[in-house]
Amino acid sequence: MVRRQLSNPRARTLIEGAGEKKMLRQWVKSGAAHALCWSGTGKWIGSLAGRRDLPVVLGYHNVVERLPDTARTSIPAMLITRAMLERHLDWLGKRYQFVSLDELGDMLQTGASRTKPVAAVTFDDGYRDFYDYAFPLLRRKGVPAAVFVVTGLIGTGRKQVHDRLYLALAAAFLSHGRSPRDVARALGRLGIQAPEIPPHRLKHAAGMPFALTRALLETLPQAEILRVVEELESELDLEQSMEAAPEALTWEMVAEIHGAGMTVASHTRTHAFLTNEKRQRVLEEVVESRRELEKRLGTTVKHFAYPDGRFDDVTVPAVAEAGYRFAYTTCLHRDLSHPLLTIPRKVLWQNSCLDANGRFSPAIMSCQVNRTFDLIAGGCETRHSSALDGGAHTAKGSFQVTVP
Ligand SMILES: [Zn+2]
Ligand SMILES: [Zn+2]
């Protein structure tokens, strides 16, 4: 089982692909890219490549009052402070008309356009911090937004599997002084081969917890991830430190968010990375989460976000079968058979739009929103074709980048 998962082509991308794209990525993230933005060339590249035809849909995760002092309590690349989020919203509000996902969906379906370009703002994972920090800010500014919730966690006190994995690995490496070899040995005891991490994903040793978290999440089904988490939690006695992991919303909060006119939509039942799961599990995740939300909210749930933006030729048809009309990814690839179920989003966090001095940069924000960095660097490396279920679902050539 484990060996089969690790031999799938997606797993191999962990080891390969560090050549030209790595060089390009480093260049893009250098000062040269900043100069590109300041000169206005970035926007030009975005529009030249047809980016103007796509609506702007942004994705965020945890919203916090202030950044934690340590990387041991939450995944840094998922955080944004309320103040930085407000900077992003202010920048967007001057240039775009905010629309709800329903309005955006109608526009995409009918081909209608507005005089001003539109933008939609979304928040993934259904964290309680959305309610505490983002929700009041969005209401005050009159910005419609959507929150993609993980229905199986709401009101349970249970934490996200990816947060538990990250916290366990952070504790192992940063608090308990474990070496990569120690952790590889712990995985080996479970019959799991430690995935190799490409150099561009690991620039310094402190980045190991996040790099390994991603590598494991990208290759293993959720049941295997849970075995790893439980092994580390019991070996390192982490019950208390898990309390620091971000909490999920309660159903009362979800009802209040929905009642205030925000969109509450599905992000699966357990946040399993769907491309690592069998078709039956994929269907359960997408069908049951929709059913639960519709029962609780008394409304039709039309929108879905793929966990980690991961989709393939098994997951997209499953999302269609479950009755969703619009689904959101995190890259520029589209399924030409289901374009409305592969709507690109740009995920941003605290550092996405900072200049070299750590200050918010309108020019870099413009490049991010116009997907300039993704277009230059080649963006997503995923093939979006399933190798699971014995390879029965092979790519049919229908996945394409929406822009040259
Ligand atoms: Zn998510
Ligand atoms: Zn992609």
mmCIF file of C-alpha atoms and ligand atoms in Angstrom:
data_model
loop_
_atom_site.group_PDB
_atom_site.id
_atom_site.type_symbol
_atom_site.label_atom_id
_atom_site.label_comp_id
_atom_site.label_asym_id
_atom_site.label_seq_id
_atom_site.Cartn_x
_atom_site.Cartn_y
_atom_site.Cartn_z
ATOM 1 C CA MET A 1 0.000 0.000 0.000
ATOM 2 C CA VAL A 2 2.617 2.460 1.105
ATOM 3 C CA ARG A 3 5.072 1.399 -1.554
ATOM 4 C CA ARG A 4 2.415 1.829 -4.222
ATOM 5 C CA GLN A 5 1.662 5.338 -3.032
ATOM 6 C CA LEU A 6 5.291 6.314 -3.049
ATOM 7 C CA SER A 7 5.819 4.947 -6.517
ATOM 8 C CA ASN A 8 3.123 7.133 -7.996
ATOM 9 C CA PRO A 9 4.361 9.841 -10.367
ATOM 10 C CA ARG A 10 3.301 12.640 -8.032
ATOM 11 C CA ALA A 11 5.650 11.279 -5.378
ATOM 12 C CA ARG A 12 8.540 11.385 -7.780
ATOM 13 C CA THR A 13 8.165 15.118 -8.205
ATOM 14 C CA LEU A 14 9.479 15.393 -4.648
ATOM 15 C CA ILE A 15 12.814 14.133 -5.779
ATOM 16 C CA GLU A 16 13.087 15.461 -9.291
ATOM 17 C CA GLY A 17 12.456 18.750 -11.005
ATOM 18 C CA ALA A 18 15.063 20.837 -9.229
ATOM 19 C CA GLY A 19 16.748 21.931 -12.457
ATOM 20 C CA GLU A 20 15.725 24.848 -14.602
ATOM 21 C CA LYS A 21 12.546 25.574 -12.711
ATOM 22 C CA LYS A 22 14.476 25.893 -9.486
ATOM 23 C CA MET A 23 16.802 28.437 -11.059
ATOM 24 C CA LEU A 24 13.863 30.350 -12.461
ATOM 25 C CA ARG A 25 12.057 30.296 -9.137
ATOM 26 C CA GLN A 26 15.084 31.688 -7.346
ATOM 27 C CA TRP A 27 15.438 34.383 -9.942
ATOM 28 C CA VAL A 28 11.791 35.299 -9.676
ATOM 29 C CA LYS A 29 12.068 35.650 -5.938
ATOM 30 C CA SER A 30 15.133 37.837 -6.234
ATOM 31 C CA GLY A 31 15.286 41.584 -6.528
ATOM 32 C CA ALA A 32 14.985 41.251 -10.294
ATOM 33 C CA ALA A 33 11.349 40.255 -9.852
ATOM 34 C CA HIS A 34 10.773 43.261 -7.642
ATOM 35 C CA ALA A 35 12.220 45.508 -10.331
ATOM 36 C CA LEU A 36 9.878 43.840 -12.809
ATOM 37 C CA CYS A 37 6.930 44.729 -10.634
ATOM 38 C CA TRP A 38 8.007 48.289 -10.010
ATOM 39 C CA SER A 39 8.485 48.890 -13.734
ATOM 40 C CA GLY A 40 4.934 47.735 -14.432
ATOM 41 C CA THR A 41 6.210 44.917 -16.640
ATOM 42 C CA GLY A 42 4.626 42.336 -14.350
ATOM 43 C CA LYS A 43 1.130 43.560 -15.033
ATOM 44 C CA TRP A 44 1.915 43.692 -18.721
ATOM 45 C CA ILE A 45 3.036 40.045 -18.693
ATOM 46 C CA GLY A 46 -0.156 39.054 -16.888
ATOM 47 C CA SER A 47 -2.413 40.826 -19.356
ATOM 48 C CA LEU A 48 -0.404 39.718 -22.394
ATOM 49 C CA ALA A 49 -0.840 36.119 -21.316
ATOM 50 C CA GLY A 50 -4.607 36.420 -21.117
ATOM 51 C CA ARG A 51 -4.777 36.691 -17.336
ATOM 52 C CA ARG A 52 -7.315 39.508 -17.701
ATOM 53 C CA ASP A 53 -9.942 36.976 -18.739
ATOM 54 C CA LEU A 54 -9.721 35.260 -15.373
ATOM 55 C CA PRO A 55 -11.371 36.686 -12.294
ATOM 56 C CA VAL A 56 -9.178 37.397 -9.300
ATOM 57 C CA VAL A 57 -9.889 34.885 -6.542
ATOM 58 C CA LEU A 58 -7.640 35.064 -3.505
ATOM 59 C CA GLY A 59 -7.234 32.430 -0.806
ATOM 60 C CA TYR A 60 -6.081 32.829 2.794
ATOM 61 C CA HIS A 61 -5.832 30.482 5.778
ATOM 62 C CA ASN A 62 -5.166 31.559 9.394
ATOM 63 C CA VAL A 63 -5.754 35.192 10.329
ATOM 64 C CA VAL A 64 -3.995 36.210 13.540
ATOM 65 C CA GLU A 65 -3.707 39.315 15.672
ATOM 66 C CA ARG A 66 0.083 39.069 15.715
ATOM 67 C CA LEU A 67 2.565 36.568 14.362
ATOM 68 C CA PRO A 68 3.727 34.009 16.937
ATOM 69 C CA ASP A 69 7.277 34.256 18.276
ATOM 70 C CA THR A 70 7.950 30.678 17.341
ATOM 71 C CA ALA A 71 7.317 28.475 14.319
ATOM 72 C CA ARG A 72 6.429 25.647 16.695
ATOM 73 C CA THR A 73 2.733 26.404 17.106
ATOM 74 C CA SER A 74 1.446 26.979 13.574
ATOM 75 C CA ILE A 75 2.547 26.648 9.964
ATOM 76 C CA PRO A 76 4.073 30.057 9.150
ATOM 77 C CA ALA A 77 3.101 29.976 5.461
ATOM 78 C CA MET A 78 -0.577 29.792 6.430
ATOM 79 C CA LEU A 79 -0.610 32.921 8.583
ATOM 80 C CA ILE A 80 -1.525 36.509 7.889
ATOM 81 C CA THR A 81 -2.088 39.212 10.473
ATOM 82 C CA ARG A 82 -5.349 41.107 10.546
ATOM 83 C CA ALA A 83 -3.390 44.307 9.780
ATOM 84 C CA MET A 84 -1.700 42.789 6.706
ATOM 85 C CA LEU A 85 -4.998 41.337 5.501
ATOM 86 C CA GLU A 86 -6.451 44.843 5.720
ATOM 87 C CA ARG A 87 -3.578 46.156 3.567
ATOM 88 C CA HIS A 88 -4.388 43.504 0.957
ATOM 89 C CA LEU A 89 -8.112 44.311 1.045
ATOM 90 C CA ASP A 90 -7.467 48.050 0.769
ATOM 91 C CA TRP A 91 -5.198 47.519 -2.233
ATOM 92 C CA LEU A 92 -7.811 45.299 -3.895
ATOM 93 C CA GLY A 93 -10.717 47.610 -3.060
ATOM 94 C CA LYS A 94 -9.113 50.480 -4.985
ATOM 95 C CA ARG A 95 -8.773 48.420 -8.144
ATOM 96 C CA TYR A 96 -11.471 45.755 -8.097
ATOM 97 C CA GLN A 97 -15.102 45.365 -7.234
ATOM 98 C CA PHE A 98 -15.491 42.730 -4.522
ATOM 99 C CA VAL A 99 -18.030 40.066 -5.425
ATOM 100 C CA SER A 100 -19.395 37.029 -3.609
ATOM 101 C CA LEU A 101 -18.681 33.578 -5.015
ATOM 102 C CA ASP A 102 -22.308 33.341 -6.164
ATOM 103 C CA GLU A 103 -21.913 36.574 -8.145
ATOM 104 C CA LEU A 104 -18.581 35.390 -9.507
ATOM 105 C CA GLY A 105 -20.092 32.041 -10.503
ATOM 106 C CA ASP A 106 -22.967 33.754 -12.324
ATOM 107 C CA MET A 107 -20.495 35.918 -14.219
ATOM 108 C CA LEU A 108 -18.394 32.924 -15.226
ATOM 109 C CA GLN A 109 -21.449 30.968 -16.283
ATOM 110 C CA THR A 110 -23.109 33.698 -18.318
ATOM 111 C CA GLY A 111 -19.967 35.383 -19.601
ATOM 112 C CA ALA A 112 -21.256 38.692 -18.232
ATOM 113 C CA SER A 113 -18.688 41.299 -17.312
ATOM 114 C CA ARG A 114 -18.666 44.424 -15.185
ATOM 115 C CA THR A 115 -17.190 47.791 -15.870
ATOM 116 C CA LYS A 116 -14.705 47.325 -13.043
ATOM 117 C CA PRO A 117 -12.682 44.090 -12.762
ATOM 118 C CA VAL A 118 -13.911 41.831 -9.962
ATOM 119 C CA ALA A 119 -12.205 40.043 -7.084
ATOM 120 C CA ALA A 120 -13.415 37.427 -4.619
ATOM 121 C CA VAL A 121 -11.814 36.703 -1.261
ATOM 122 C CA THR A 122 -11.838 33.220 0.285
ATOM 123 C CA PHE A 123 -10.558 31.600 3.479
ATOM 124 C CA ASP A 124 -9.753 27.900 3.676
ATOM 125 C CA ASP A 125 -10.011 25.292 6.415
ATOM 126 C CA GLY A 126 -12.707 26.849 8.639
ATOM 127 C CA TYR A 127 -10.434 28.036 11.422
ATOM 128 C CA ARG A 128 -11.895 29.795 14.420
ATOM 129 C CA ASP A 129 -9.509 32.682 13.788
ATOM 130 C CA PHE A 130 -11.586 33.526 10.703
ATOM 131 C CA TYR A 131 -14.467 34.277 13.060
ATOM 132 C CA ASP A 132 -12.280 36.129 15.568
ATOM 133 C CA TYR A 133 -10.277 38.342 13.203
ATOM 134 C CA ALA A 134 -11.266 38.181 9.530
ATOM 135 C CA PHE A 135 -15.053 38.180 9.926
ATOM 136 C CA PRO A 136 -15.279 41.479 11.889
ATOM 137 C CA LEU A 137 -12.825 43.135 9.486
ATOM 138 C CA LEU A 138 -14.713 41.961 6.389
ATOM 139 C CA ARG A 139 -18.037 43.115 7.844
ATOM 140 C CA ARG A 140 -16.649 46.511 8.773
ATOM 141 C CA LYS A 141 -15.309 46.987 5.248
ATOM 142 C CA GLY A 142 -18.388 45.521 3.553
ATOM 143 C CA VAL A 143 -16.338 42.888 1.740
ATOM 144 C CA PRO A 144 -18.213 39.702 0.809
ATOM 145 C CA ALA A 145 -16.101 36.615 1.432
ATOM 146 C CA ALA A 146 -16.310 32.848 1.494
ATOM 147 C CA VAL A 147 -15.076 30.394 4.080
ATOM 148 C CA PHE A 148 -14.368 26.819 2.999
ATOM 149 C CA VAL A 149 -14.960 24.618 6.027
ATOM 150 C CA VAL A 150 -13.967 21.065 6.944
ATOM 151 C CA THR A 151 -17.298 19.767 8.198
ATOM 152 C CA GLY A 152 -15.972 16.824 10.213
ATOM 153 C CA LEU A 153 -13.954 19.152 12.451
ATOM 154 C CA ILE A 154 -16.503 21.896 13.150
ATOM 155 C CA GLY A 155 -17.367 22.072 16.826
ATOM 156 C CA THR A 156 -15.435 18.909 17.691
ATOM 157 C CA GLY A 157 -12.299 20.415 19.247
ATOM 158 C CA ARG A 158 -10.243 18.175 16.942
ATOM 159 C CA LYS A 159 -7.369 19.788 15.070
ATOM 160 C CA GLN A 160 -6.500 19.666 11.380
ATOM 161 C CA VAL A 161 -4.347 16.662 10.453
ATOM 162 C CA HIS A 162 -1.832 18.886 8.643
ATOM 163 C CA ASP A 163 -1.446 21.077 11.752
ATOM 164 C CA ARG A 164 -0.964 18.023 13.964
ATOM 165 C CA LEU A 165 1.648 16.623 11.579
ATOM 166 C CA TYR A 166 3.505 19.931 11.373
ATOM 167 C CA LEU A 167 3.460 20.476 15.146
ATOM 168 C CA ALA A 168 4.673 16.928 15.770
ATOM 169 C CA LEU A 169 7.544 17.333 13.303
ATOM 170 C CA ALA A 170 8.377 20.811 14.644
ATOM 171 C CA ALA A 171 8.515 19.352 18.162
ATOM 172 C CA ALA A 172 10.662 16.436 16.990
ATOM 173 C CA PHE A 173 13.232 18.599 15.177
ATOM 174 C CA LEU A 174 13.142 21.872 17.110
ATOM 175 C CA SER A 175 12.283 20.885 20.699
ATOM 176 C CA HIS A 176 13.406 17.288 21.042
ATOM 177 C CA GLY A 177 16.578 17.570 18.964
ATOM 178 C CA ARG A 178 15.687 14.720 16.630
ATOM 179 C CA SER A 179 17.717 14.442 13.436
ATOM 180 C CA PRO A 180 16.241 13.702 9.989
ATOM 181 C CA ARG A 181 17.703 10.211 10.373
ATOM 182 C CA ASP A 182 15.826 9.710 13.681
ATOM 183 C CA VAL A 183 12.558 10.729 12.039
ATOM 184 C CA ALA A 184 13.250 8.539 8.989
ATOM 185 C CA ARG A 185 13.769 5.647 11.412
ATOM 186 C CA ALA A 186 10.446 6.395 13.145
ATOM 187 C CA LEU A 187 8.720 6.377 9.745
ATOM 188 C CA GLY A 188 10.531 3.154 8.875
ATOM 189 C CA ARG A 189 9.052 1.481 11.962
ATOM 190 C CA LEU A 190 5.633 2.204 10.417
ATOM 191 C CA GLY A 191 6.715 0.781 7.072
ATOM 192 C CA ILE A 192 6.807 4.247 5.516
ATOM 193 C CA GLN A 193 9.765 5.369 3.464
ATOM 194 C CA ALA A 194 10.810 8.945 4.233
ATOM 195 C CA PRO A 195 10.245 11.046 1.111
ATOM 196 C CA GLU A 196 13.228 12.872 -0.297
ATOM 197 C CA ILE A 197 12.987 16.625 -0.182
ATOM 198 C CA PRO A 198 14.272 18.600 -3.179
ATOM 199 C CA PRO A 199 16.876 21.243 -2.282
ATOM 200 C CA HIS A 200 14.705 24.212 -3.291
ATOM 201 C CA ARG A 201 12.168 23.154 -0.658
ATOM 202 C CA LEU A 202 14.761 23.136 2.114
ATOM 203 C CA LYS A 203 17.027 26.153 2.221
ATOM 204 C CA HIS A 204 17.955 25.820 5.900
ATOM 205 C CA ALA A 205 17.577 23.193 8.618
ATOM 206 C CA ALA A 206 14.859 25.171 10.435
ATOM 207 C CA GLY A 207 12.646 24.606 7.408
ATOM 208 C CA MET A 208 12.735 20.826 7.821
ATOM 209 C CA PRO A 209 9.414 20.469 9.726
ATOM 210 C CA PHE A 210 7.471 22.288 7.004
ATOM 211 C CA ALA A 211 9.331 20.658 4.100
ATOM 212 C CA LEU A 212 8.736 17.173 5.506
ATOM 213 C CA THR A 213 5.111 18.003 6.370
ATOM 214 C CA ARG A 214 4.483 18.940 2.740
ATOM 215 C CA ALA A 215 6.362 15.945 1.372
ATOM 216 C CA LEU A 216 4.358 13.509 3.506
ATOM 217 C CA LEU A 217 1.007 15.195 2.837
ATOM 218 C CA GLU A 218 1.665 15.170 -0.889
ATOM 219 C CA THR A 219 2.446 11.465 -1.049
ATOM 220 C CA LEU A 220 0.469 9.561 1.593
ATOM 221 C CA PRO A 221 -3.244 8.921 2.038
ATOM 222 C CA GLN A 222 -4.703 10.474 5.179
ATOM 223 C CA ALA A 223 -4.876 7.143 7.048
ATOM 224 C CA GLU A 224 -1.087 6.834 6.715
ATOM 225 C CA ILE A 225 -0.561 10.454 7.765
ATOM 226 C CA LEU A 226 -2.609 9.769 10.900
ATOM 227 C CA ARG A 227 -0.413 6.770 11.735
ATOM 228 C CA VAL A 228 2.662 9.016 11.495
ATOM 229 C CA VAL A 229 1.026 11.708 13.637
ATOM 230 C CA GLU A 230 -0.077 9.258 16.319
ATOM 231 C CA GLU A 231 3.361 7.610 16.430
ATOM 232 C CA LEU A 232 5.121 10.967 16.880
ATOM 233 C CA GLU A 233 2.550 12.284 19.352
ATOM 234 C CA SER A 234 2.907 9.254 21.596
ATOM 235 C CA GLU A 235 6.709 9.000 21.259
ATOM 236 C CA LEU A 236 7.214 12.679 22.096
ATOM 237 C CA ASP A 237 4.300 13.007 24.549
ATOM 238 C CA LEU A 238 2.779 15.917 22.648
ATOM 239 C CA GLU A 239 -0.764 15.954 23.973
ATOM 240 C CA GLN A 240 -0.325 19.340 25.659
ATOM 241 C CA SER A 241 1.521 21.074 22.851
ATOM 242 C CA MET A 242 -1.246 20.065 20.426
ATOM 243 C CA GLU A 243 -3.539 22.397 22.329
ATOM 244 C CA ALA A 244 -1.656 25.279 20.699
ATOM 245 C CA ALA A 245 -2.761 24.180 17.213
ATOM 246 C CA PRO A 246 -5.400 26.406 15.593
ATOM 247 C CA GLU A 247 -8.996 25.482 16.421
ATOM 248 C CA ALA A 248 -11.912 24.931 14.064
ATOM 249 C CA LEU A 249 -15.103 26.995 13.999
ATOM 250 C CA THR A 250 -18.186 25.888 15.925
ATOM 251 C CA TRP A 251 -21.558 25.385 14.219
ATOM 252 C CA GLU A 252 -22.869 28.491 16.029
ATOM 253 C CA MET A 253 -20.097 30.559 14.460
ATOM 254 C CA VAL A 254 -20.762 29.008 11.049
ATOM 255 C CA ALA A 255 -24.455 29.912 11.358
ATOM 256 C CA GLU A 256 -23.571 33.503 12.284
ATOM 257 C CA ILE A 257 -21.148 33.823 9.361
ATOM 258 C CA HIS A 258 -23.773 32.441 6.982
ATOM 259 C CA GLY A 259 -26.450 34.675 8.517
ATOM 260 C CA ALA A 260 -24.278 37.735 7.875
ATOM 261 C CA GLY A 261 -24.348 37.009 4.149
ATOM 262 C CA MET A 262 -20.928 35.402 3.803
ATOM 263 C CA THR A 263 -20.625 32.229 1.731
ATOM 264 C CA VAL A 264 -20.029 29.043 3.697
ATOM 265 C CA ALA A 265 -18.770 26.332 1.367
ATOM 266 C CA SER A 266 -17.186 22.892 1.460
ATOM 267 C CA HIS A 267 -13.550 21.964 1.879
ATOM 268 C CA THR A 268 -14.291 18.230 2.395
ATOM 269 C CA ARG A 269 -15.189 16.343 5.554
ATOM 270 C CA THR A 270 -11.663 15.682 6.902
ATOM 271 C CA HIS A 271 -9.294 17.737 4.698
ATOM 272 C CA ALA A 272 -7.854 14.609 3.086
ATOM 273 C CA PHE A 273 -5.717 15.469 0.068
ATOM 274 C CA LEU A 274 -8.152 13.968 -2.425
ATOM 275 C CA THR A 275 -5.563 13.033 -5.037
ATOM 276 C CA ASN A 276 -4.017 10.579 -2.546
ATOM 277 C CA GLU A 277 -7.303 8.818 -1.806
ATOM 278 C CA LYS A 278 -9.342 6.103 -3.518
ATOM 279 C CA ARG A 279 -12.397 7.169 -5.503
ATOM 280 C CA GLN A 280 -14.841 5.881 -2.879
ATOM 281 C CA ARG A 281 -13.205 7.976 -0.155
ATOM 282 C CA VAL A 282 -13.123 11.003 -2.467
ATOM 283 C CA LEU A 283 -16.862 10.670 -3.044
ATOM 284 C CA GLU A 284 -17.555 10.333 0.691
ATOM 285 C CA GLU A 285 -15.529 13.462 1.418
ATOM 286 C CA VAL A 286 -17.270 15.642 -1.140
ATOM 287 C CA VAL A 287 -20.803 14.249 -0.818
ATOM 288 C CA GLU A 288 -21.007 14.075 2.980
ATOM 289 C CA SER A 289 -19.544 17.523 3.586
ATOM 290 C CA ARG A 290 -22.052 19.059 1.173
ATOM 291 C CA ARG A 291 -24.953 17.159 2.724
ATOM 292 C CA GLU A 292 -23.959 18.205 6.251
ATOM 293 C CA LEU A 293 -23.627 21.873 5.324
ATOM 294 C CA GLU A 294 -26.948 21.918 3.486
ATOM 295 C CA LYS A 295 -28.678 20.278 6.447
ATOM 296 C CA ARG A 296 -27.176 22.731 8.940
ATOM 297 C CA LEU A 297 -27.561 25.890 6.850
ATOM 298 C CA GLY A 298 -30.806 25.101 5.039
ATOM 299 C CA THR A 299 -29.376 26.296 1.742
ATOM 300 C CA THR A 300 -27.863 24.873 -1.431
ATOM 301 C CA VAL A 301 -24.074 24.538 -1.263
ATOM 302 C CA LYS A 302 -22.642 25.258 -4.686
ATOM 303 C CA HIS A 303 -18.972 25.929 -3.983
ATOM 304 C CA PHE A 304 -16.090 23.605 -3.143
ATOM 305 C CA ALA A 305 -12.349 24.103 -2.623
ATOM 306 C CA TYR A 306 -9.920 21.210 -3.156
ATOM 307 C CA PRO A 307 -7.655 20.705 -0.101
ATOM 308 C CA ASP A 308 -4.250 22.127 -1.036
ATOM 309 C CA GLY A 309 -5.767 22.861 -4.440
ATOM 310 C CA ARG A 310 -5.128 19.253 -5.472
ATOM 311 C CA PHE A 311 -7.337 17.834 -8.186
ATOM 312 C CA ASP A 312 -7.109 15.195 -10.878
ATOM 313 C CA ASP A 313 -9.263 13.193 -13.258
ATOM 314 C CA VAL A 314 -10.824 11.269 -10.370
ATOM 315 C CA THR A 315 -11.556 14.169 -8.042
ATOM 316 C CA VAL A 316 -13.063 16.619 -10.545
ATOM 317 C CA PRO A 317 -15.758 14.190 -11.785
ATOM 318 C CA ALA A 318 -16.477 13.251 -8.138
ATOM 319 C CA VAL A 319 -17.011 16.921 -7.276
ATOM 320 C CA ALA A 320 -19.345 17.198 -10.280
ATOM 321 C CA GLU A 321 -21.222 14.065 -9.198
ATOM 322 C CA ALA A 322 -21.661 15.478 -5.693
ATOM 323 C CA GLY A 323 -23.575 18.401 -7.204
ATOM 324 C CA TYR A 324 -21.173 21.303 -6.771
ATOM 325 C CA ARG A 325 -21.354 23.924 -9.499
ATOM 326 C CA PHE A 326 -18.099 25.743 -8.810
ATOM 327 C CA ALA A 327 -14.801 24.441 -7.432
ATOM 328 C CA TYR A 328 -11.550 26.241 -6.737
ATOM 329 C CA THR A 329 -7.930 25.172 -7.114
ATOM 330 C CA THR A 330 -4.666 26.944 -6.293
ATOM 331 C CA CYS A 331 -2.934 26.843 -9.681
ATOM 332 C CA LEU A 332 -3.604 27.978 -13.236
ATOM 333 C CA HIS A 333 -4.414 24.561 -14.682
ATOM 334 C CA ARG A 334 -7.984 23.987 -15.837
ATOM 335 C CA ASP A 335 -9.886 20.848 -16.680
ATOM 336 C CA LEU A 336 -11.317 21.810 -20.046
ATOM 337 C CA SER A 337 -14.219 19.391 -19.525
ATOM 338 C CA HIS A 338 -15.050 21.068 -16.200
ATOM 339 C CA PRO A 339 -13.713 24.635 -16.305
ATOM 340 C CA LEU A 340 -16.113 25.819 -13.593
ATOM 341 C CA LEU A 341 -14.840 23.044 -11.306
ATOM 342 C CA THR A 342 -11.225 24.148 -11.732
ATOM 343 C CA ILE A 343 -11.348 27.884 -11.088
ATOM 344 C CA PRO A 344 -7.855 29.183 -10.272
ATOM 345 C CA ARG A 345 -7.148 30.962 -7.001
ATOM 346 C CA LYS A 346 -4.029 32.668 -5.724
ATOM 347 C CA VAL A 347 -3.139 31.759 -2.135
ATOM 348 C CA LEU A 348 -1.477 34.559 -0.193
ATOM 349 C CA TRP A 349 0.029 34.828 3.293
ATOM 350 C CA GLN A 350 1.868 37.328 5.461
ATOM 351 C CA ASN A 351 5.067 37.460 3.384
ATOM 352 C CA SER A 352 3.563 37.179 -0.102
ATOM 353 C CA CYS A 353 3.605 40.903 -0.812
ATOM 354 C CA LEU A 354 6.576 42.149 1.208
ATOM 355 C CA ASP A 355 9.521 44.007 -0.273
ATOM 356 C CA ALA A 356 13.156 43.375 0.663
ATOM 357 C CA ASN A 357 12.707 45.569 3.752
ATOM 358 C CA GLY A 358 9.739 43.576 4.999
ATOM 359 C CA ARG A 359 7.177 46.240 4.091
ATOM 360 C CA PHE A 360 3.945 45.726 2.166
ATOM 361 C CA SER A 361 4.656 46.382 -1.507
ATOM 362 C CA PRO A 362 1.745 47.410 -3.773
ATOM 363 C CA ALA A 363 3.876 46.472 -6.802
ATOM 364 C CA ILE A 364 4.491 42.942 -5.548
ATOM 365 C CA MET A 365 0.821 42.604 -4.626
ATOM 366 C CA SER A 366 0.018 43.556 -8.229
ATOM 367 C CA CYS A 367 2.404 40.869 -9.515
ATOM 368 C CA GLN A 368 0.859 38.267 -7.194
ATOM 369 C CA VAL A 369 -2.702 39.122 -8.192
ATOM 370 C CA ASN A 370 -1.778 39.116 -11.897
ATOM 371 C CA ARG A 371 0.031 35.766 -11.409
ATOM 372 C CA THR A 372 3.209 37.220 -12.905
ATOM 373 C CA PHE A 373 5.520 35.104 -10.722
ATOM 374 C CA ASP A 374 3.635 31.916 -11.595
ATOM 375 C CA LEU A 375 3.710 32.697 -15.309
ATOM 376 C CA ILE A 376 7.432 33.423 -15.370
ATOM 377 C CA ALA A 377 8.470 30.542 -13.121
ATOM 378 C CA GLY A 378 6.276 27.963 -14.819
ATOM 379 C CA GLY A 379 4.020 27.665 -11.754
ATOM 380 C CA CYS A 380 2.434 24.358 -10.849
ATOM 381 C CA GLU A 381 4.442 21.203 -11.542
ATOM 382 C CA THR A 382 1.564 18.816 -10.882
ATOM 383 C CA ARG A 383 0.287 16.694 -13.765
ATOM 384 C CA HIS A 384 -3.228 16.425 -12.309
ATOM 385 C CA SER A 385 -3.609 12.890 -13.638
ATOM 386 C CA SER A 386 -4.431 10.074 -11.285
ATOM 387 C CA ALA A 387 -2.222 7.017 -10.911
ATOM 388 C CA LEU A 388 -4.397 5.506 -8.212
ATOM 389 C CA ASP A 389 -6.868 2.644 -8.586
ATOM 390 C CA GLY A 390 -4.377 0.656 -10.627
ATOM 391 C CA GLY A 391 -3.790 3.462 -13.072
ATOM 392 C CA ALA A 392 -7.275 3.104 -14.523
ATOM 393 C CA HIS A 393 -7.707 6.848 -14.627
ATOM 394 C CA THR A 394 -5.015 8.107 -16.916
ATOM 395 C CA ALA A 395 -4.741 11.651 -18.150
ATOM 396 C CA LYS A 396 -6.836 12.324 -21.207
ATOM 397 C CA GLY A 397 -4.962 15.427 -22.159
ATOM 398 C CA SER A 398 -7.761 17.673 -20.990
ATOM 399 C CA PHE A 399 -5.747 19.554 -18.380
ATOM 400 C CA GLN A 400 -4.190 22.703 -19.667
ATOM 401 C CA VAL A 401 -2.771 25.871 -18.306
ATOM 402 C CA THR A 402 -5.262 28.611 -19.011
ATOM 403 C CA VAL A 403 -2.545 30.875 -20.276
ATOM 404 C CA PRO A 404 0.420 30.227 -22.617
HETATM 405 ZN ZN ZN B 1 -7.178 23.538 3.185
HETATM 406 ZN ZN ZN B 2 -1.659 22.789 -11.638
#
